[in-house]
């Protein structure tokens, strides 16, 4: 069974409660090194909420306040989202639209599989990484550039970027649209702290989108073939 995260009532408050409880338990148990996946505090930095970012930022703040030995990692969007066809829609003309509503802004992306190796490096170098934070990135591209890379490797299939604004996305009639619209707005206007150079220091094998699509061509084609979108 799967459940849409945004369909859970007060999901952000539940996440904060659980995150703080885990942090307190780790502190009480004497855990020597925690690596926590956080996100930026959008409400504090931008003046508008992005609940699934703000909840993680509040947990991070709590971890630091209780003196938990922690390293913070921050993930951007995942290449693997394309395998799930998240925000990819097949149009009537047979082309595919990538519905990431960042209005032409370049975004950081990364492979979650690659970052397992980066996190292993952090754990193996505890003294160097305690108290530090790193935002992962395999490269920063516009969604139109994503579309061009996907079209190149998956030809004759053709992809294009959506021209939808973040505000228009927020009005879409599905659970979580407002939260995702707020996220797109932050990613376009804010300054999320992702660092491609430091990511590659942690794992030199970190792939660009072009490399990742080439490596996953067959899986991507299968996902598109099996889609009823």
Phi, psi and omega in degrees: 000137174238156180220138176293121181309320185283350178276350179282123180302134178052043185303324184290323178292322176296318179297317179299315180299313181294316181298316179294323179296318178295318179299315180297320179294319178296319177297314181295327182278353180076027177302133188271342180201119176247133170251117185245132178272107185247182175214172186286149178279087188295317181302316183289324186267335187243341179087004173226152185278151166220093199300321182283346168276311186297325180295317180292322178297323179292322176295317177302314180300319178296317179302317180291324184292332180266004177075027178291133178288099193228147166244134181259128171244146180231121180267136167278200174294157185257139168303323184299343175303330180292330176293332178267359182057033177292124180063023173248122184236132175277126182269170183299331180276003177091353177276169182243132180255132176264111190270044177268109193269068180250011166056042175090355180288145176282141183234148171279140173224164177201160173272127178296326179298317179297323186287346170301322179290324177296318179293324175300319178299319179298314180296324182285347181234055187307310185299323181288330190253352178301131177082358183262169180224143176218133173261119185287149174200134171259005180142156184241117183222159171283162178292331174297321176294323172303313181300320181293321179292316178297318179296322180297313186277334186251017178306142013273009178293143184237134180242153174213159179276144174290149175258014181290142175276163178295324178295319178294322178299320181301336182270358181295147188271062173215153182300130179094354182301317180297318181295318179291322176299319176297321178297314180299321179298316178296315182297331178280319188259333183275189180230070179299139189268080175251147189223100182294319182298313181292325176300317181287335172294320179289321178217099182300340180276008178305125186269146168285168176300319180301315179294318183294318179296318178300318180291334186245023184304311184296317180296322179293317178297322177296318179297319180292321180293326182275352183282143175257008182298000000 
